[in-house]
Coordinates of C-alpha atoms in Angstrom, one line a residue:
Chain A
X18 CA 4.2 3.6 3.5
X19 CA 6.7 5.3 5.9
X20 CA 7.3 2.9 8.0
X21 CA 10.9 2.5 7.1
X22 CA 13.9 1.9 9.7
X23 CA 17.4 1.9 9.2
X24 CA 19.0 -0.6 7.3
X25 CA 20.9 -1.8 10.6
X26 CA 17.6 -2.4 12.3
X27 CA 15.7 -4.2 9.5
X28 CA 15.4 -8.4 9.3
X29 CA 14.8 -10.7 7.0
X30 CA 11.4 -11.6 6.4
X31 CA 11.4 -16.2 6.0
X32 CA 11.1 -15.8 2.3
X33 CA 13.8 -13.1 1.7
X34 CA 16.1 -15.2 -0.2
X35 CA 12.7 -16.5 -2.6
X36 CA 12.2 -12.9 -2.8
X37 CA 15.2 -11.9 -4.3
X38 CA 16.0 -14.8 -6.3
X39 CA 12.9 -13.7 -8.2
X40 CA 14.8 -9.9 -8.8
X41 CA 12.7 -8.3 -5.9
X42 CA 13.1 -4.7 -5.2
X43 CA 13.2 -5.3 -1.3
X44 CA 12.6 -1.9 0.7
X45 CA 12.4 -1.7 4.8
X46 CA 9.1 -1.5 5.6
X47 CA 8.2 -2.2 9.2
X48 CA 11.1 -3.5 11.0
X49 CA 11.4 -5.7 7.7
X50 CA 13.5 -6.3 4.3
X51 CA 10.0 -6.6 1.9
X52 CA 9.6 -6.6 -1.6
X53 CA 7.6 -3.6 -2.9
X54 CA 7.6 -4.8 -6.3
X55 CA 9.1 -7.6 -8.9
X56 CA 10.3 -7.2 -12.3
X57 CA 6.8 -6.9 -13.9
X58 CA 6.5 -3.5 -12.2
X59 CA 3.3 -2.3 -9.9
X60 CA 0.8 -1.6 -12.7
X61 CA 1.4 -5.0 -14.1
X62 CA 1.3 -6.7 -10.9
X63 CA -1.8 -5.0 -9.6
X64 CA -3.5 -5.7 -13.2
X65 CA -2.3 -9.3 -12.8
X66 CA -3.6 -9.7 -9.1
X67 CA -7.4 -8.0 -10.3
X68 CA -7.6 -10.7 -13.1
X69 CA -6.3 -13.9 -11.9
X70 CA -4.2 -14.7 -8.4
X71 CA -1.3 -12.9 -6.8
X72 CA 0.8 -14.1 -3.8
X73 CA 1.8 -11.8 -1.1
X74 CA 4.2 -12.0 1.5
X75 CA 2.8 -10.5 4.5
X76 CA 4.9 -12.1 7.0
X77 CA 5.7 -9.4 8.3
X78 CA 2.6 -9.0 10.3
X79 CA 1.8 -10.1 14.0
X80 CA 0.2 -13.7 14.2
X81 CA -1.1 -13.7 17.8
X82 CA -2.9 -16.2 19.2
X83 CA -5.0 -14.9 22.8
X84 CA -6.1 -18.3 24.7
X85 CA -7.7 -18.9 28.1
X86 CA -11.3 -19.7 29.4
X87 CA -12.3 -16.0 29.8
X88 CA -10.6 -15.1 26.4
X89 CA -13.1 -13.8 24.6
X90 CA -14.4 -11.8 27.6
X91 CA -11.0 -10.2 27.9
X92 CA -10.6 -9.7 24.3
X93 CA -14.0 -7.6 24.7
X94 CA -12.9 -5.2 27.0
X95 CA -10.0 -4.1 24.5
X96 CA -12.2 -4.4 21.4
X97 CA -15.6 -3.4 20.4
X98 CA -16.2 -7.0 18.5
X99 CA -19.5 -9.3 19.9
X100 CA -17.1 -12.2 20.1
X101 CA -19.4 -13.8 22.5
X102 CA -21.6 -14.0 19.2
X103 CA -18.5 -15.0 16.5
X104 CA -19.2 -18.7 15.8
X105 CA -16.0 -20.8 15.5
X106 CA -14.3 -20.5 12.0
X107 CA -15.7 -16.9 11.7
X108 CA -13.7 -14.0 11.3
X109 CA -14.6 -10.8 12.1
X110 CA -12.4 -7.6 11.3
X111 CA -12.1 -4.6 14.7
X112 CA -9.8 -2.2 16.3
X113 CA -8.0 -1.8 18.9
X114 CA -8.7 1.1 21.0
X115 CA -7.6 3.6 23.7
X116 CA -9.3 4.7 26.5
X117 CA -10.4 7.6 24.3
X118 CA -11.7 5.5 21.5
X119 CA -8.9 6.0 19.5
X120 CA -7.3 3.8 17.2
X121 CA -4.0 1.5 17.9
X122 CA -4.7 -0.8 15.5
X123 CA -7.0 -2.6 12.7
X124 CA -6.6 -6.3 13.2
X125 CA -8.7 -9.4 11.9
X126 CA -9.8 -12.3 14.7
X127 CA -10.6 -15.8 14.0
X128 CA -12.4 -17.6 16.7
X129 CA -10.1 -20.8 16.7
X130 CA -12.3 -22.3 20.0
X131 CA -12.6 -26.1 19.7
X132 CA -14.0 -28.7 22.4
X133 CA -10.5 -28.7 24.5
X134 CA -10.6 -25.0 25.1
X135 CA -11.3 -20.8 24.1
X136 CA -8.6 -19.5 21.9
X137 CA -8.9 -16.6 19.3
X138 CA -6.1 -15.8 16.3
X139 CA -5.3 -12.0 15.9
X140 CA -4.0 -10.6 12.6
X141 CA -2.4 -7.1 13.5
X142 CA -0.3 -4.8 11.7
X143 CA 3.6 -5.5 11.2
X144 CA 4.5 -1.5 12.4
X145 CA 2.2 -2.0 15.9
X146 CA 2.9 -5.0 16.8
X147 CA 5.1 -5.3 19.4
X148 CA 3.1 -2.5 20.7
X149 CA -0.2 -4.6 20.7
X150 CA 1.0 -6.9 22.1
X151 CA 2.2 -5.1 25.3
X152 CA -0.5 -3.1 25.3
X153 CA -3.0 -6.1 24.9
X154 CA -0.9 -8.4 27.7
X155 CA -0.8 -6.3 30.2
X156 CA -4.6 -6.0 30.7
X157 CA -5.0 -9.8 30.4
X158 CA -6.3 -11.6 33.6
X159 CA -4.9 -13.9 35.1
X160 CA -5.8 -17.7 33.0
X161 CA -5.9 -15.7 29.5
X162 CA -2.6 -15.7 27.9
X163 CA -1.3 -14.1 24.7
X164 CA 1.5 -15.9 22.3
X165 CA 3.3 -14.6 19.7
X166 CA 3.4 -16.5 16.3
X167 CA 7.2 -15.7 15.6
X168 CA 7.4 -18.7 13.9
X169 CA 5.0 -18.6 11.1
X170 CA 4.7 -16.9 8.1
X171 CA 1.9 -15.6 6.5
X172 CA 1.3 -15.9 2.7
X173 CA -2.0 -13.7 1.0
X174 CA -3.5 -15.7 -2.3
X175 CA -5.6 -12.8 -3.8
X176 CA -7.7 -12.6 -6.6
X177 CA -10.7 -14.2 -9.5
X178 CA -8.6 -16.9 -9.8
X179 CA -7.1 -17.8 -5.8
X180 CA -9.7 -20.1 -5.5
X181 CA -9.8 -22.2 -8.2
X182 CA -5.8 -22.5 -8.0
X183 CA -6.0 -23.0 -3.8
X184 CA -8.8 -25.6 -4.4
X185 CA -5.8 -28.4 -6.6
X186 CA -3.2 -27.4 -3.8
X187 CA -5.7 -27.9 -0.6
X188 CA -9.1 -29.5 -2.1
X189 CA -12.6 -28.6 -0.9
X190 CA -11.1 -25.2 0.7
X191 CA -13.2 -22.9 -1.9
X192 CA -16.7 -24.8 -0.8
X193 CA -15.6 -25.4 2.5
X194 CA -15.3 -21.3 3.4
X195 CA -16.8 -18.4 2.3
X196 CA -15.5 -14.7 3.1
X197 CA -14.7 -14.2 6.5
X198 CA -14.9 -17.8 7.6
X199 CA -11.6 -20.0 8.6
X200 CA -10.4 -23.5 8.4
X201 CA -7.0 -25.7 8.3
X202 CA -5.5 -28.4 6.5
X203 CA -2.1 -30.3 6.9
X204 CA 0.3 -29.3 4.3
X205 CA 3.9 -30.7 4.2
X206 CA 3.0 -32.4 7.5
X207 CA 2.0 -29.2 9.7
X208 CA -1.2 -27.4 10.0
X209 CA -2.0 -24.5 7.9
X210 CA -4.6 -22.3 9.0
X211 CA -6.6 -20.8 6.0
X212 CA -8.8 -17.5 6.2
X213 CA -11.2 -16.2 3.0
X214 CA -10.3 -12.4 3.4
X215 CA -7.4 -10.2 2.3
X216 CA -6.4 -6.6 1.6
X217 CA -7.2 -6.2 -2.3
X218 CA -11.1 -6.3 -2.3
X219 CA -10.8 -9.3 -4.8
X220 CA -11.8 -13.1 -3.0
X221 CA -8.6 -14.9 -1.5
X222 CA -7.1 -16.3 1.0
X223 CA -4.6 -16.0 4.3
X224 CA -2.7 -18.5 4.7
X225 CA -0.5 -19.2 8.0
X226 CA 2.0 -22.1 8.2
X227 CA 5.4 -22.3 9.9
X228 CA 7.8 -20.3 8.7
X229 CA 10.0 -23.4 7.4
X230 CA 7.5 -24.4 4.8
X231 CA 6.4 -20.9 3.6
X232 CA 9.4 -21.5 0.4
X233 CA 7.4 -25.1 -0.7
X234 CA 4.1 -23.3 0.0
X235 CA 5.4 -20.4 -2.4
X236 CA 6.8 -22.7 -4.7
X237 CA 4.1 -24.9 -4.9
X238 CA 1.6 -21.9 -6.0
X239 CA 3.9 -19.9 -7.9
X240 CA 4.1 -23.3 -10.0
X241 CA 0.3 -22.5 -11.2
X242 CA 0.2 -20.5 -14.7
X243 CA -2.4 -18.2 -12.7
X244 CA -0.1 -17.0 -9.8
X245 CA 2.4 -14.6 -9.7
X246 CA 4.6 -12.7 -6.6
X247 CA 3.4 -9.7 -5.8
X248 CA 4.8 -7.0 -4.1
X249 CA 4.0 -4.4 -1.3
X250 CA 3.5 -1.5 -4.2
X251 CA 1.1 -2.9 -5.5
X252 CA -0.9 -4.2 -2.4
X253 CA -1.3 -0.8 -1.8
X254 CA -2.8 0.7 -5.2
X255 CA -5.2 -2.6 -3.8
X256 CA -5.8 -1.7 -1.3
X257 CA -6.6 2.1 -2.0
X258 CA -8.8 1.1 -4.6
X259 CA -10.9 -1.1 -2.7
X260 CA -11.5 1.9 -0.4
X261 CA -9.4 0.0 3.0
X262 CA -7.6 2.1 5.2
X263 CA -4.4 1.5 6.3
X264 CA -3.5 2.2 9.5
X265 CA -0.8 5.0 10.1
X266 CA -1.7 6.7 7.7
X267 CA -5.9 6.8 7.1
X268 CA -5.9 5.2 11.0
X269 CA -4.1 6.2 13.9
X270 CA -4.7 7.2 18.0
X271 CA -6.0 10.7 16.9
X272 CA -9.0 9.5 14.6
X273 CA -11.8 7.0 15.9
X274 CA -14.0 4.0 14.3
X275 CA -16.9 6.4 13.5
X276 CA -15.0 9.2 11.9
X277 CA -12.9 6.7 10.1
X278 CA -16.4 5.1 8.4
X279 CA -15.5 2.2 10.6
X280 CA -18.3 2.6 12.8
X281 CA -19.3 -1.3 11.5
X282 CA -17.0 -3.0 13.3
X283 CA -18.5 -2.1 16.4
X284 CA -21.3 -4.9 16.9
X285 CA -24.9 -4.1 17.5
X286 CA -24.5 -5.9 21.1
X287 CA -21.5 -4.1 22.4
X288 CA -23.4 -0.2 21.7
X289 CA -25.4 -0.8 23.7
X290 CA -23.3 -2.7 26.3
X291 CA -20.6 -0.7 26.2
X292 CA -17.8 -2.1 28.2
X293 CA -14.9 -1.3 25.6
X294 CA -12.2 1.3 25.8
X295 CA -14.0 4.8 24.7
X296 CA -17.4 3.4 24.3
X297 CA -19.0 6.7 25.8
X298 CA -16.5 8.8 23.6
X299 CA -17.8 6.1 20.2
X300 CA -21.5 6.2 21.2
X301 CA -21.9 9.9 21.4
X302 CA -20.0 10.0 18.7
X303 CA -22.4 7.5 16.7
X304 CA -25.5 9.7 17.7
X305 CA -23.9 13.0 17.1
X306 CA -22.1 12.6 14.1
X307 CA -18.5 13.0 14.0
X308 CA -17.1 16.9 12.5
X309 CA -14.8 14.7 10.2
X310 CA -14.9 11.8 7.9
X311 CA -13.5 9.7 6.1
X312 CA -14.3 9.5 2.4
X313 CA -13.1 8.8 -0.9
X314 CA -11.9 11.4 -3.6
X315 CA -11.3 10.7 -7.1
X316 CA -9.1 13.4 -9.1
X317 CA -9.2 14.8 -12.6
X318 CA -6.4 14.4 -15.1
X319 CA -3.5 12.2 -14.1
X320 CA -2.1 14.4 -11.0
X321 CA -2.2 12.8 -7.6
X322 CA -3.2 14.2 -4.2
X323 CA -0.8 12.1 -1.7
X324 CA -1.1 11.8 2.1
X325 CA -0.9 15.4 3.8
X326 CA -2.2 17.7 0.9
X327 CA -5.2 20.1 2.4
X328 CA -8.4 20.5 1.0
X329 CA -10.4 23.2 0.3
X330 CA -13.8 24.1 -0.5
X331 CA -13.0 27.8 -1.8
X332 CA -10.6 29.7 0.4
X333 CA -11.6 27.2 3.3
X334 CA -9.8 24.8 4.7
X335 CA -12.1 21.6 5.0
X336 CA -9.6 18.6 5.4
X337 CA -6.7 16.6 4.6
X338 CA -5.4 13.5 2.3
X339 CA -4.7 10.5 4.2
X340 CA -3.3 8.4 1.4
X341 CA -3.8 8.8 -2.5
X342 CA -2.5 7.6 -5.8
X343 CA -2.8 6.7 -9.3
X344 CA -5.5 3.2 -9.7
X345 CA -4.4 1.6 -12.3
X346 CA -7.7 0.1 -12.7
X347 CA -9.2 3.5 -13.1
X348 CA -6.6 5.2 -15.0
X349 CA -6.7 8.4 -12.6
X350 CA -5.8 9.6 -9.0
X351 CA -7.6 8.6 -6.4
X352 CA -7.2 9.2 -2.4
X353 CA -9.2 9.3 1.3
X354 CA -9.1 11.9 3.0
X355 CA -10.4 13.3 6.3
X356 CA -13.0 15.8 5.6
X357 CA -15.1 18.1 7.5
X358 CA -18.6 16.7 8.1
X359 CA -20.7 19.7 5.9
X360 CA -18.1 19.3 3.1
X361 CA -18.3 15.2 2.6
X362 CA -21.1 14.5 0.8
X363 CA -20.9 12.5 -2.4
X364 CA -20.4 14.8 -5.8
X365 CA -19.4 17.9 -3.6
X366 CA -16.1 18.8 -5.3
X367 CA -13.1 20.3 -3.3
X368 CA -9.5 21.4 -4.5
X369 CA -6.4 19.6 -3.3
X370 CA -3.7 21.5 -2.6
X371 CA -0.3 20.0 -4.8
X372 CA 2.5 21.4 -5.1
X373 CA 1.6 25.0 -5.3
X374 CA -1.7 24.2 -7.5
X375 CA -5.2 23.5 -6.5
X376 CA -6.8 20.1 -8.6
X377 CA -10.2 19.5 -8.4
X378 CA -11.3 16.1 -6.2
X379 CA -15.0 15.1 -6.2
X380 CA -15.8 13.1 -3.2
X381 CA -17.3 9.9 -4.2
X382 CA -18.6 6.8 -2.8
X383 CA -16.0 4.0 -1.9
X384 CA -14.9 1.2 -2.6
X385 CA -13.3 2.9 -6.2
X386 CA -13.4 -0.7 -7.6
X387 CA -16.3 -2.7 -6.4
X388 CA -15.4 -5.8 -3.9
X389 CA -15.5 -9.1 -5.5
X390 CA -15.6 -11.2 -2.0
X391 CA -16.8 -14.8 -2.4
X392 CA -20.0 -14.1 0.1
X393 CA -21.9 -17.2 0.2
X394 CA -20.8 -20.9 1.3
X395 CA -20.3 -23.2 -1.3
X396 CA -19.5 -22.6 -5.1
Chain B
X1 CA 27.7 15.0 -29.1
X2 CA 28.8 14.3 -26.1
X3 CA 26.7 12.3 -22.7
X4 CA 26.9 13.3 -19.3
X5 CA 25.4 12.7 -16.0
X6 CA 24.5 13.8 -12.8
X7 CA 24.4 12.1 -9.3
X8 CA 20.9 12.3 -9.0
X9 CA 20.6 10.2 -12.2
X10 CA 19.5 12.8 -14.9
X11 CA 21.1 12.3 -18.6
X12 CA 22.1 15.3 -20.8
X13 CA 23.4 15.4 -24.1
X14 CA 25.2 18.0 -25.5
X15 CA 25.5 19.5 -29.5
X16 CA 26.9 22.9 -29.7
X17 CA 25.1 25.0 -27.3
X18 CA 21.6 23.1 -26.8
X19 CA 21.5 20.6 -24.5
X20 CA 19.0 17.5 -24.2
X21 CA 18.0 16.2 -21.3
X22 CA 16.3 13.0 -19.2
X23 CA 16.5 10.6 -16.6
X24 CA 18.6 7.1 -16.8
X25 CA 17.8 3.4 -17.0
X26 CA 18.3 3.5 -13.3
X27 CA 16.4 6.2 -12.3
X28 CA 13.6 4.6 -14.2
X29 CA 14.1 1.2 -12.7
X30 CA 14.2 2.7 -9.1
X31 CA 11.1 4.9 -9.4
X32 CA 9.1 1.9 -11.6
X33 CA 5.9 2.8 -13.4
X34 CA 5.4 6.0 -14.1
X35 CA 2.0 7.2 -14.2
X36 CA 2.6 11.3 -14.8
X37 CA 5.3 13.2 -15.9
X38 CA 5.5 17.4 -16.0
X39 CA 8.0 18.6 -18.0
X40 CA 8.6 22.7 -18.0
X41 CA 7.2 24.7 -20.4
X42 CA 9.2 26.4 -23.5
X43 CA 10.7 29.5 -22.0
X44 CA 11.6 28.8 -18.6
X45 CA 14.8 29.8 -17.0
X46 CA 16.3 27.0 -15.2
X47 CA 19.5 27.0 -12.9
X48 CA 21.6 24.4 -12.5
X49 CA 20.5 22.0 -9.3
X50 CA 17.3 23.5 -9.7
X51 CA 13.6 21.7 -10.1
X52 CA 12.8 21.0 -13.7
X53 CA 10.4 18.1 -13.5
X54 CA 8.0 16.0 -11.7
X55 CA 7.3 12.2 -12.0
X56 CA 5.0 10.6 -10.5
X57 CA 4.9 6.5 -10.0
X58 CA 2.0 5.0 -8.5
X59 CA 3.6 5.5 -5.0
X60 CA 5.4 8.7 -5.0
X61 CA 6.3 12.1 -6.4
X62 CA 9.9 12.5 -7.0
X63 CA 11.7 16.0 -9.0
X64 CA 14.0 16.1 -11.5
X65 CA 16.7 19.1 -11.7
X66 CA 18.5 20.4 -14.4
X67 CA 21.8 19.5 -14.6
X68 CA 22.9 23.2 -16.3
X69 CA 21.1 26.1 -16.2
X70 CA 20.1 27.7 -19.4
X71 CA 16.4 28.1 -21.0
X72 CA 13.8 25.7 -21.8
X73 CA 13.8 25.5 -25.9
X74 CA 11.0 22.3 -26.5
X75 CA 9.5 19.8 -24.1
X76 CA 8.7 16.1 -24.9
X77 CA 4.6 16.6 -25.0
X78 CA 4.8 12.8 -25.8
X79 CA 5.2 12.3 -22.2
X80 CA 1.5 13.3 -21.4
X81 CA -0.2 11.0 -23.1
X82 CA 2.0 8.1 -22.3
X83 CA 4.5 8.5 -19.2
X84 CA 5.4 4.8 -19.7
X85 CA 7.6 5.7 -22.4
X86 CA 10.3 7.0 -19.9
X87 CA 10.2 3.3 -18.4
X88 CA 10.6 1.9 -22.1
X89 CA 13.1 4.1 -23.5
X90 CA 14.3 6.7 -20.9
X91 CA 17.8 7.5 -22.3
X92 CA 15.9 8.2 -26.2
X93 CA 12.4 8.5 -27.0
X94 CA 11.7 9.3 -23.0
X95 CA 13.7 12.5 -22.9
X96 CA 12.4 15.1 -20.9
X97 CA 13.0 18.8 -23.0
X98 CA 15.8 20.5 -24.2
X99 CA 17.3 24.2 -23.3
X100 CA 19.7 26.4 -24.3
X101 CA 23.1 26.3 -22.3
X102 CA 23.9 29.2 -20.4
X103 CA 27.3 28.4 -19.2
X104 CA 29.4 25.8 -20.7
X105 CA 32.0 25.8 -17.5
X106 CA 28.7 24.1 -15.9
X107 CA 28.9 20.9 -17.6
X108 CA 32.4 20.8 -15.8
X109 CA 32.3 18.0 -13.1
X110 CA 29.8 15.7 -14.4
X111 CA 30.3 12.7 -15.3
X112 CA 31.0 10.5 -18.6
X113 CA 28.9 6.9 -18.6
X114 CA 31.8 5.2 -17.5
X115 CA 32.0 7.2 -13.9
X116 CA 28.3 7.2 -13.7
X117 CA 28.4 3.3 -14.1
X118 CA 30.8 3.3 -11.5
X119 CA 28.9 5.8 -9.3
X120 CA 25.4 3.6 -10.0
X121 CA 27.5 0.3 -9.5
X122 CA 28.6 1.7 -5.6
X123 CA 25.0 2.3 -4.7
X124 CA 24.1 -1.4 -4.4

């Protein structure tokens, strides 16, 4: 997580005085004041988060919301989702791309249609998003339009226990949805819109609301025995586990959805169709096989490999770490890594170069921690 | 026995002409959980300013220096099996290893707890 800025630059995220209050270790992290971790440390919280509920603040990323008749046309020729396909409710996670098929962003969009008109919410990254959002508005046509949620925050309830505690806050949510799906209630007066996904690999919930009642909504959760505040540390050891990339460091314009493992965010419909920036570049790709990929490496001893240490397979050079650390729920290093296609297979075992010392770093199958998504609709 | 510090947060105490060394409360607090720790092996020469140590928290990689130069007498091989104990107890039980001094005038200019509260005090 480099995404730092200078202090000058950096604002205050809605719940920055909640975050504090509750001894916060707040760092700049993409344009924002965020906590990285509170005073249980990241090894507790993480623990905390895998066996019962944690609450994020992830305000700091871009609520968009793209509307118009031909919205989801438009949104088609700058993604390589079937949203002609994505029911209302449904949520589907893609990637933005260049011309070249490579990546500006991961995102998550919700079809939000209703009868009264076409209208789709977009999750992106806090670091890209004033980018996207350029880069997306100037090839809107004319009748789609893009907005900017600066007004609401976004809160993540993540883990075993988010539903059960969710369900005495906002009843029927946990039957109503299953992973991937959306709905709203009214909380405090105001809507809040409610996704089953997240960025841990445990079920949970997004949860967008204005930004003036993200401190009740925060409150009212961190009342439960089950929840705790959890910070940005630890939402990456999550993350990591649970084998999700994060962009600018395992994602960026110089690696594409099929090298990244990605390739299943690119709908059935729209390979064959094409019609999205770099399809030619992403099919060939598909049928050829990229030279490098993506894939998961777990580490001996207690050592890490960390983004930017090179692999080898003997005195070869056969890739790079993308982002690595110690999972706490493993109790040993783990990373991703960009690796050269002959070199990736599962159980081949390469040397990561730290420090001035080669450690051995099997590549294995990811997730590291199996998913515990809540699949199916109903309990 | 007398307790100094450095500016980049690193305790050492001195008896005679050993000298025993580790990293403060607020070193610990700022680099949370440690995960792994490599302290030098018995027998190394270490210069002042120079690398001594690693730690690693779940996020990062950070170094520790020496605060003096001198050689490496006895490492704390409790910090293998459980790094946490620098979080717990950093200024006792989490020391790091000890070494023979090679020039007292080196411990000239660092600071006593009172300057290094001080010094931690201005960071914030």
């Amino acid at each position: 997580m480099t995404e730092t800025t200078t202090a000058e630059q950096t604002q205050a995220l809605p719940l920055d005085a909640w975050h504090r209050a509750r001894a916060a270790r707040m760092v700049p992290f993409a344009g924002y004041w965020m906590p990285i971790q509170y005073r249980d440390g990241i090894i507790a919280e993480h623990e905390w988060t895998r066996s019962h509920a944690g609450l994020f603040d992830v305000s700091h990323m871009g609520q968009l919301i793209v509307s118009g008749p031909g919205a989801a046309a438009a949104l088609e020729a700058l993604l390589p989702a079937d949203l002609a396909s994505l029911a209302p409710g449904r949520m589907r996670y893609s990637l933005l791309l260049d011309e070249n098929g490579g990546i500006l962003d991961d995102l998550i969009v919700t079809n939000l249609s209703t009868g009264e008109g076409t209208a789709f919410y977009l999750v992106v990254n806090g670091a890209t998003k004033h980018d996207d959002i350029a880069y997306i508005a100037a090839r809107l046509p004319a009748g789609v339009s893009i907005a900017h949620l600066t007004d609401h925050a976004l809160l993540a309830l993540q883990g075993p226990e988010a539903a059960m505690v969710l369900d005495r806050l906002l009843p029927g949510v946990g039957d109503e949805i299953a992973f991937m799906q959306s709905t709203a209630r009214r909380f405090e007066g105001a809507r809040i819109g409610i996704g089953r996904s997240g960025y841990t690999g445990e079920d949970g919930f997004e949860l967008s609301l204005p930004a003036a009642l993200a401190q009740a909504l925060a409150e009212r959760l961190c009342a439960e025995a089950a929840v705790r505040p959890i910070g940005l540390g630890a939402r990456d050891s999550l993350r990591l586990e649970a084998g999700l990339p994060l962009y600018g460091h395992d994602l960026g314009p110089e690696t594409d959805p099929v090298s990244a493992g990605l390739a299943f965010a690119i709908s059935k419909a729209r390979r064959a169709g094409g019609g999205f920036p770099g399809a030619e570049r992403i099919v060939a790709l598909l049928a050829d096989k990229p030279p490098m990929r993506r894939v998961g490496l777990k580490l001996d001893g207690r050592m890490a490999a960390r983004e930017g240490s090179a692999l080898f397979r003997g005195e070869q050079e056969v890739g790079r770490v993308t982002s690595g650390g110690f999972s706490p729920t493993l109790g040993q290093p783990i990373a991703m890594a960009y690796v050269a296609r002959d070199h990736a297979a599962e159980g081949t075992v390469l040397e990561a170069q730290v420090r001035g010392r080669r450690l051995p770093a099997t590549v294995v199958r990811m997730p590291f921690v199996p998913h515990h998504y809540h699949r199916n609709g109903g309990a | 026995m007398a307790r100094y510090f450095t500016e980049e947060h690193e305790w050492i105490d001195v008896e005679g002409g050993t000298a025993t060394i580790g990293i403060t409360d607020y070193a610990q607090s700022q680099l949370g959980d440690l995960v792994f720790i490599e302290v030098p092996e018995t027998g190394t020469e270490l210069v002042k300013g120079g690398e001594a140590a690693t730690v690693e928290s779940v996020k990062a990689a950070s170094d520790v220096y020496s605060p003096v130069s001198g050689t490496v007498t006895q490492a704390n091989e409790a910090l293998g099996d459980d790094p946490a104990l620098v979080n717990s107890d950093p200024e006792g039980q989490g020391w790091f290893f000890r070494l023979t001094i090679a020039d007292p005038a080196e411990l000239e200019g660092l600071m006593d707890k009172a300057a290094y509260d001080a010094f931690v005090a201005s960071l914030d």
